[in-house]
Short mmCIF file of C-alpha atoms and ligand atoms in Angstrom, two decimals:
data_model
loop_
_atom_site.label_atom_id
_atom_site.label_comp_id
_atom_site.label_asym_id
_atom_site.label_seq_id
_atom_site.Cartn_x
_atom_site.Cartn_y
_atom_site.Cartn_z
CA UNK A 1 2.84 -19.70 11.87
CA UNK A 2 3.14 -17.64 8.71
CA UNK A 3 4.02 -13.95 8.73
CA UNK A 4 2.00 -11.33 6.86
CA UNK A 5 3.78 -8.01 6.36
CA UNK A 6 3.00 -4.78 4.51
CA UNK A 7 3.21 -0.99 4.63
CA UNK A 8 2.01 2.28 3.15
CA UNK A 9 4.17 5.33 2.47
CA UNK A 10 3.25 8.55 4.28
CA UNK A 11 3.85 10.64 1.18
CA UNK A 12 0.41 12.13 0.61
CA UNK A 13 -3.24 11.72 1.35
CA UNK A 14 -4.50 8.24 0.74
CA UNK A 15 -7.00 7.41 -1.97
CA UNK A 16 -9.72 4.77 -1.99
CA UNK A 17 -7.29 2.86 -4.27
CA UNK A 18 -4.81 2.48 -1.39
CA UNK A 19 -7.67 1.42 0.83
CA UNK A 20 -9.40 -1.09 -1.46
CA UNK A 21 -6.17 -2.48 -2.93
CA UNK A 22 -4.20 -2.81 0.27
CA UNK A 23 -5.09 -1.50 3.72
CA UNK A 24 -8.64 -2.80 3.95
CA UNK A 25 -7.39 -6.38 3.75
CA UNK A 26 -4.65 -6.11 6.31
CA UNK A 27 -6.67 -7.09 9.38
CA UNK A 28 -8.00 -10.24 7.62
CA UNK A 29 -5.40 -12.61 9.04
CA UNK A 30 -4.94 -10.89 12.36
CA UNK A 31 -5.04 -13.56 15.07
CA UNK A 32 -4.35 -16.47 12.71
CA UNK A 33 -0.95 -15.33 11.41
CA UNK A 34 1.87 -13.16 12.73
CA UNK A 35 0.83 -9.80 11.29
CA UNK A 36 3.25 -6.87 11.02
CA UNK A 37 2.40 -3.52 9.44
CA UNK A 38 4.58 -0.47 9.13
CA UNK A 39 4.91 3.07 7.90
CA UNK A 40 7.87 3.23 5.46
CA UNK A 41 8.73 6.85 6.20
CA UNK A 42 12.35 6.39 5.06
CA UNK A 43 10.93 5.45 1.66
CA UNK A 44 9.02 8.73 1.58
CA UNK A 45 12.19 10.88 1.55
CA UNK A 46 13.16 9.54 -1.89
CA UNK A 47 11.16 12.55 -3.06
CA UNK A 48 11.39 15.90 -1.20
CA UNK A 49 9.11 16.14 1.82
CA UNK A 50 8.19 18.98 4.11
CA UNK A 51 9.39 17.70 7.54
CA UNK A 52 6.32 19.01 9.39
CA UNK A 53 3.99 17.34 6.89
CA UNK A 54 5.97 14.09 6.92
CA UNK A 55 5.65 13.86 10.69
CA UNK A 56 1.94 14.64 10.56
CA UNK A 57 1.32 12.08 7.82
CA UNK A 58 3.20 9.39 9.70
CA UNK A 59 0.84 9.83 12.66
CA UNK A 60 -2.10 9.99 10.21
CA UNK A 61 -1.11 6.65 8.75
CA UNK A 62 -0.72 4.94 12.09
CA UNK A 63 -4.18 6.29 12.95
CA UNK A 64 -5.56 4.83 9.69
CA UNK A 65 -4.02 1.45 10.47
CA UNK A 66 -5.91 1.46 13.75
CA UNK A 67 -9.08 2.78 12.06
CA UNK A 68 -9.26 -0.12 9.59
CA UNK A 69 -9.06 -2.56 12.47
CA UNK A 70 -5.44 -3.36 13.23
CA UNK A 71 -5.09 -4.05 16.92
CA UNK A 72 -1.70 -3.39 18.57
CA UNK A 73 -2.37 -6.35 20.87
CA UNK A 74 -2.62 -8.68 17.87
CA UNK A 75 -0.39 -7.04 15.25
CA UNK A 76 2.98 -5.34 15.42
CA UNK A 77 2.75 -1.76 14.18
CA UNK A 78 6.02 0.05 13.56
CA UNK A 79 7.57 3.08 11.94
CA UNK A 80 10.55 2.31 9.70
CA UNK A 81 12.86 5.08 10.97
CA UNK A 82 12.58 3.71 14.53
CA UNK A 83 14.18 0.37 13.57
CA UNK A 84 17.69 1.02 12.26
CA UNK A 85 18.10 -2.59 11.09
CA UNK A 86 16.11 -1.65 7.94
CA UNK A 87 18.82 0.75 6.74
CA UNK A 88 21.65 -1.62 7.69
CA UNK A 89 20.05 -4.56 5.93
CA UNK A 90 19.47 -2.40 2.87
CA UNK A 91 23.20 -1.71 2.60
CA UNK A 92 24.00 -5.40 2.86
CA UNK A 93 21.40 -6.39 0.25
CA UNK A 94 22.70 -3.67 -2.09
CA UNK A 95 25.56 -6.05 -2.72
CA UNK A 96 23.27 -8.81 -3.96
CA UNK A 97 21.37 -6.90 -6.64
CA UNK A 98 22.59 -5.36 -9.89
CA UNK A 99 22.11 -1.94 -11.45
CA UNK A 100 20.47 -3.75 -14.37
CA UNK A 101 17.85 -5.34 -12.13
CA UNK A 102 17.01 -2.04 -10.48
CA UNK A 103 16.89 -0.25 -13.85
CA UNK A 104 14.06 -2.57 -14.89
CA UNK A 105 11.75 -1.51 -12.06
CA UNK A 106 8.70 0.10 -13.67
CA UNK A 107 8.01 2.41 -10.75
CA UNK A 108 11.54 3.83 -10.96
CA UNK A 109 11.28 4.27 -14.72
CA UNK A 110 7.95 6.11 -14.40
CA UNK A 111 9.01 8.30 -11.50
CA UNK A 112 12.44 9.18 -12.82
CA UNK A 113 10.93 10.16 -16.14
CA UNK A 114 8.41 12.42 -14.40
CA UNK A 115 10.99 13.96 -12.06
CA UNK A 116 13.80 14.57 -14.57
CA UNK A 117 17.57 14.41 -13.83
CA UNK A 118 17.34 16.48 -10.61
CA UNK A 119 14.94 13.98 -9.09
CA UNK A 120 16.84 10.86 -10.11
CA UNK A 121 18.32 10.35 -6.68
CA UNK A 122 20.29 7.28 -5.66
CA UNK A 123 17.72 6.71 -2.91
CA UNK A 124 14.90 6.56 -5.44
CA UNK A 125 16.87 4.06 -7.52
CA UNK A 126 17.64 2.00 -4.43
CA UNK A 127 14.08 2.13 -3.10
CA UNK A 128 13.27 -1.51 -3.99
CA UNK A 129 16.28 -2.75 -2.03
CA UNK A 130 15.16 -0.97 1.13
CA UNK A 131 11.79 -2.57 0.49
CA UNK A 132 13.43 -6.00 0.20
CA UNK A 133 15.17 -5.32 3.53
CA UNK A 134 11.81 -4.43 5.14
CA UNK A 135 10.25 -7.66 3.97
CA UNK A 136 13.14 -10.07 4.54
CA UNK A 137 13.99 -8.83 8.05
CA UNK A 138 10.69 -10.23 9.34
CA UNK A 139 10.76 -13.55 7.46
CA UNK A 140 7.56 -12.48 5.71
CA UNK A 141 5.66 -15.18 3.82
CA UNK A 142 2.93 -12.98 2.40
CA UNK A 143 2.96 -9.32 1.43
CA UNK A 144 -0.57 -7.98 0.72
CA UNK A 145 -0.22 -5.08 -1.72
CA UNK A 146 -1.82 -3.60 -4.82
CA UNK A 147 -0.80 -4.74 -8.31
CA UNK A 148 1.77 -1.93 -8.80
CA UNK A 149 3.99 -3.37 -6.05
CA UNK A 150 4.18 -6.92 -7.39
CA UNK A 151 7.46 -6.34 -9.24
CA UNK A 152 9.14 -5.06 -6.08
CA UNK A 153 8.10 -8.13 -4.09
CA UNK A 154 9.41 -10.36 -6.86
CA UNK A 155 12.76 -8.58 -6.69
CA UNK A 156 12.86 -9.14 -2.91
CA UNK A 157 12.30 -12.82 -3.61
CA UNK A 158 15.12 -12.89 -6.18
CA UNK A 159 17.51 -11.24 -3.72
CA UNK A 160 16.51 -13.71 -0.99
CA UNK A 161 17.03 -16.71 -3.29
CA UNK A 162 20.41 -15.44 -4.38
CA UNK A 163 21.57 -14.88 -0.81
CA UNK A 164 20.28 -18.29 0.31
CA UNK A 165 22.14 -20.00 -2.51
CA UNK A 166 25.41 -18.37 -1.48
CA UNK A 167 25.18 -18.66 2.31
CA UNK A 168 22.55 -21.34 3.03
CA UNK A 169 18.91 -20.94 4.16
CA UNK A 170 18.68 -17.44 5.61
CA UNK A 171 15.65 -15.68 4.23
CA UNK A 172 12.05 -16.78 3.76
CA UNK A 173 10.92 -16.27 0.15
CA UNK A 174 8.03 -13.79 0.15
CA UNK A 175 5.02 -13.75 -2.18
CA UNK A 176 2.81 -10.80 -3.05
CA UNK A 177 -0.87 -11.41 -2.31
CA UNK A 178 -3.63 -9.42 -3.95
CA UNK A 179 -7.38 -9.03 -3.46
CA UNK A 180 -9.57 -10.74 -6.07
CA UNK A 181 -10.91 -7.34 -7.05
CA UNK A 182 -9.62 -3.87 -6.22
CA UNK A 183 -5.90 -4.60 -6.70
CA UNK A 184 -5.76 -1.85 -9.28
CA UNK A 185 -8.41 0.85 -8.91
CA UNK A 186 -8.36 3.17 -11.93
CA UNK A 187 -8.74 6.94 -12.31
CA UNK A 188 -12.35 8.14 -12.45
CA UNK A 189 -11.57 10.31 -15.47
CA UNK A 190 -9.37 7.79 -17.29
CA UNK A 191 -9.80 4.06 -16.62
CA UNK A 192 -6.59 3.21 -18.45
CA UNK A 193 -4.46 4.58 -15.57
CA UNK A 194 -4.28 3.66 -11.89
CA UNK A 195 -5.86 6.00 -9.38
CA UNK A 196 -3.12 8.02 -7.70
CA UNK A 197 -3.05 10.98 -5.36
CA UNK A 198 -0.60 12.85 -7.55
CA UNK A 199 -3.08 13.31 -10.44
CA UNK A 200 -5.96 15.72 -11.14
CA UNK A 201 -8.43 15.96 -8.19
CA UNK A 202 -11.34 14.75 -10.36
CA UNK A 203 -9.46 11.51 -10.96
CA UNK A 204 -9.41 10.25 -7.37
CA UNK A 205 -11.30 10.09 -4.09
CA UNK A 206 -9.28 10.48 -0.93
CA UNK A 207 -10.06 8.61 2.25
CA UNK A 208 -10.41 12.05 3.82
CA UNK A 209 -12.41 13.43 0.90
CA UNK A 210 -14.92 16.10 2.00
CA UNK A 211 -18.23 14.21 1.92
CA UNK A 212 -19.98 16.77 -0.28
CA UNK A 213 -17.60 16.30 -3.20
CA UNK A 214 -17.84 12.50 -3.40
CA UNK A 215 -21.19 12.27 -5.19
CA UNK A 216 -20.22 14.96 -7.67
CA UNK A 217 -16.96 13.17 -8.50
CA UNK A 218 -18.77 9.91 -9.21
CA UNK A 219 -21.36 11.74 -11.30
CA UNK A 220 -18.56 13.20 -13.41
CA UNK A 221 -16.76 9.84 -13.74
CA UNK A 222 -16.34 8.70 -17.34
CA UNK A 223 -18.31 5.65 -18.53
CA UNK A 224 -18.12 3.39 -21.58
CA UNK A 225 -19.97 3.70 -24.88
CA UNK A 226 -23.18 1.67 -24.59
CA UNK A 227 -25.40 1.94 -21.54
CA UNK A 228 -25.39 -1.66 -20.25
CA UNK A 229 -23.83 -2.53 -16.93
CA UNK A 230 -21.41 -5.41 -17.36
CA UNK A 231 -18.10 -6.44 -15.84
CA UNK A 232 -15.55 -6.66 -18.61
CA UNK A 233 -12.20 -5.02 -17.95
CA UNK A 234 -11.20 -4.96 -21.62
CA UNK A 235 -14.42 -3.85 -23.30
CA UNK A 236 -15.88 -1.83 -20.43
CA UNK A 237 -12.96 -0.59 -18.33
CA UNK A 238 -14.74 2.43 -16.83
CA UNK A 239 -17.86 0.60 -15.65
CA UNK A 240 -15.78 -2.36 -14.45
CA UNK A 241 -13.75 0.05 -12.31
CA UNK A 242 -16.94 1.51 -10.78
CA UNK A 243 -18.16 -2.03 -10.08
CA UNK A 244 -14.90 -2.89 -8.32
CA UNK A 245 -15.21 0.19 -6.14
CA UNK A 246 -18.83 -0.70 -5.41
CA UNK A 247 -17.92 -4.26 -4.49
CA UNK A 248 -15.02 -3.13 -2.29
CA UNK A 249 -17.26 -0.87 -0.24
CA UNK A 250 -20.44 -2.99 -0.17
CA UNK A 251 -18.63 -6.32 0.39
CA UNK A 252 -20.91 -7.90 -2.24
CA UNK A 253 -19.58 -9.89 -5.17
CA UNK A 254 -19.47 -8.13 -8.53
CA UNK A 255 -21.96 -10.68 -9.96
CA UNK A 256 -24.56 -9.77 -7.34
CA UNK A 257 -24.18 -6.08 -8.13
CA UNK A 258 -24.32 -6.61 -11.90
CA UNK A 259 -27.55 -8.66 -11.47
CA UNK A 260 -29.12 -5.86 -9.48
CA UNK A 261 -28.36 -3.33 -12.22
CA UNK A 262 -29.61 -5.33 -15.20
CA UNK A 263 -31.88 -2.98 -17.16
CA UNK A 264 -30.66 0.05 -15.23
CA UNK A 265 -28.35 2.72 -16.61
CA UNK A 266 -24.98 4.23 -15.70
CA UNK A 267 -26.64 7.24 -14.05
CA UNK A 268 -28.33 5.11 -11.42
CA UNK A 269 -25.18 3.10 -10.74
CA UNK A 270 -23.15 6.27 -10.26
CA UNK A 271 -25.71 7.88 -7.95
CA UNK A 272 -25.97 4.76 -5.78
CA UNK A 273 -22.21 4.34 -5.71
CA UNK A 274 -21.81 7.96 -4.58
CA UNK A 275 -24.25 7.37 -1.73
CA UNK A 276 -22.60 4.12 -0.70
CA UNK A 277 -19.13 5.66 -0.59
CA UNK A 278 -20.38 8.70 1.37
CA UNK A 279 -21.91 6.37 3.93
CA UNK A 280 -18.81 4.19 4.29
CA UNK A 281 -16.28 7.03 4.28
CA UNK A 282 -18.25 9.09 6.78
CA UNK A 283 -18.11 6.19 9.26
CA UNK A 284 -14.39 5.67 8.63
CA UNK A 285 -13.61 9.40 8.87
CA UNK A 286 -15.45 9.69 12.17
CA UNK A 287 -13.51 6.79 13.65
CA UNK A 288 -10.24 8.15 12.23
CA UNK A 289 -10.78 11.63 13.71
CA UNK A 290 -11.29 10.17 17.15
CA UNK A 291 -8.17 7.99 17.00
CA UNK A 292 -6.05 10.73 15.42
CA UNK A 293 -6.94 13.22 18.17
CA UNK A 294 -5.03 11.19 20.78
CA UNK A 295 -1.44 11.64 19.61
CA UNK A 296 -0.07 10.38 22.90
CA UNK A 297 -1.74 7.05 22.32
CA UNK A 298 -0.38 6.91 18.76
CA UNK A 299 3.11 7.60 20.07
CA UNK A 300 2.70 4.76 22.56
CA UNK A 301 1.56 2.35 19.83
CA UNK A 302 4.57 3.33 17.68
CA UNK A 303 7.14 3.02 20.49
CA UNK A 304 5.88 -0.31 21.75
CA UNK A 305 5.42 -1.76 18.26
CA UNK A 306 8.81 -0.57 17.02
CA UNK A 307 10.50 -2.06 20.07
CA UNK A 308 8.92 -5.47 19.41
CA UNK A 309 9.82 -5.21 15.74
CA UNK A 310 13.45 -4.27 16.48
CA UNK A 311 13.86 -7.48 18.47
CA UNK A 312 12.85 -9.59 15.46
CA UNK A 313 14.76 -7.47 12.94
CA UNK A 314 18.00 -7.33 14.93
CA UNK A 315 18.06 -11.10 15.26
CA UNK A 316 17.84 -11.53 11.48
CA UNK A 317 20.46 -8.83 10.96
CA UNK A 318 22.88 -10.58 13.35
CA UNK A 319 22.35 -13.89 11.56
CA UNK A 320 23.18 -12.25 8.24
CA UNK A 321 26.24 -10.42 9.58
CA UNK A 322 27.54 -13.65 11.08
CA UNK A 323 27.18 -15.41 7.72
CA UNK A 324 29.06 -12.64 5.94
CA UNK A 325 31.89 -12.44 8.48
CA UNK A 326 30.93 -8.93 9.53
CA UNK A 327 32.04 -8.59 13.19
P1 AMP B 401 1.44 3.97 -2.32
O1 AMP B 401 0.35 4.95 -2.31
O2 AMP B 401 2.16 3.93 -3.63
O3 AMP B 401 2.33 4.03 -1.12
O4 AMP B 401 0.72 2.55 -2.25
C1 AMP B 401 0.29 1.97 -1.04
C2 AMP B 401 -0.44 0.66 -1.26
O5 AMP B 401 -1.66 0.92 -1.97
C3 AMP B 401 0.32 -0.35 -2.12
O6 AMP B 401 0.03 -1.66 -1.65
C4 AMP B 401 -0.24 -0.14 -3.48
O7 AMP B 401 -0.12 -1.28 -4.28
C5 AMP B 401 -1.70 0.17 -3.17
N1 AMP B 401 -2.30 1.02 -4.22
C6 AMP B 401 -1.90 2.25 -4.61
N2 AMP B 401 -2.68 2.73 -5.59
C7 AMP B 401 -3.62 1.78 -5.83
C8 AMP B 401 -4.72 1.65 -6.74
N3 AMP B 401 -5.04 2.63 -7.58
N4 AMP B 401 -5.45 0.52 -6.70
C9 AMP B 401 -5.16 -0.47 -5.83
N5 AMP B 401 -4.14 -0.43 -4.96
C10 AMP B 401 -3.37 0.67 -4.95
N1 LIG B 402 6.64 0.66 -1.83
C1 LIG B 402 5.42 0.45 -1.12
C2 LIG B 402 4.32 1.33 -1.72
O1 LIG B 402 4.57 2.29 -2.38
C3 LIG B 402 5.55 0.73 0.36
C4 LIG B 402 6.47 -0.24 1.00
C5 LIG B 402 7.75 -0.03 1.42
C6 LIG B 402 6.19 -1.61 1.26
N2 LIG B 402 8.27 -1.15 1.96
C7 LIG B 402 7.35 -2.15 1.86
C8 LIG B 402 5.08 -2.40 1.04
C9 LIG B 402 7.42 -3.49 2.24
C10 LIG B 402 5.14 -3.76 1.42
C11 LIG B 402 6.31 -4.29 2.01
O2 LIG B 402 3.21 1.05 -1.48
#
């Protein structure tokens, strides 16, 4: 049976980009594959975090995983800091990757440029290796993520191949899987950049967005020059982005939506999209609030899931140590 594995950092409020590009798809293979999802909270400390907030957001994320339909009876749900094998495996894998390879990671280049010398921490540089450890510990075949994470999954694959060549078959080679649409949701005010929670509030919609600001944000969203509704990422990036968001929330294909809006203008599309997202997010927020209120249950899910995960992870770690002659 194949293994599907992924995670979301608890480093800020989630946007509809995180949802449509990643989390929404995670329950898809529940029941037909071994599904493991986690909160990479050790990844979050590569930039400064307020400890109280970090703890709160970790519980928030576990609650979101349950809200989108992950079932602890069918999937393993864990928190990274509860399974020490992740950090140990990271140290081992550090010796099978070069500074040059890590220097080429786009996310590091972007972040380190934004943060300046003070923020260029070794942990931030090493982030993709911890990620490789996460993935390889569970013999993951598929890693469902948004487009921005593809390079990191490819590096994990390179590390796995290199290790296997030296010590014999040890790691499964992972592949990144991406939704047909929604893998890269763009900013509402600038469709050339990906939607991200660290930008201007008008550029994104959070999963916990107050319902009354959603319609206004879509109304303000930039559009392209002529007024025809067409899906063309190069010529009409803004409208194509709105269509992807529409399709992600309505579960209809983009073609069906485009057909419906032939001879209608951007204004109508934006109004309808606002209403659709309000309806979907209000249902999700209601479910989330209920699940989030029972922190004891969340703690139980985390403890039980992390215990199951540790069993799998420790086995892989022992196999690797044995191969390396580490007592
Ligand atoms: P992050 O917020 O960077 O921890 O990303 C969590 C997950 O959401 C990853 O799988 C990302 O690839 C995905 N993601 C983040 N931003 C977007 C976006 N704008 N569009 C689609 N997927 C995204
Ligand atoms: N880096 C990922 C992100 O920003 C989060 C993450 C950490 C992850 N470890 C992972 C995702 C392993 C998939 C698999 O979204």
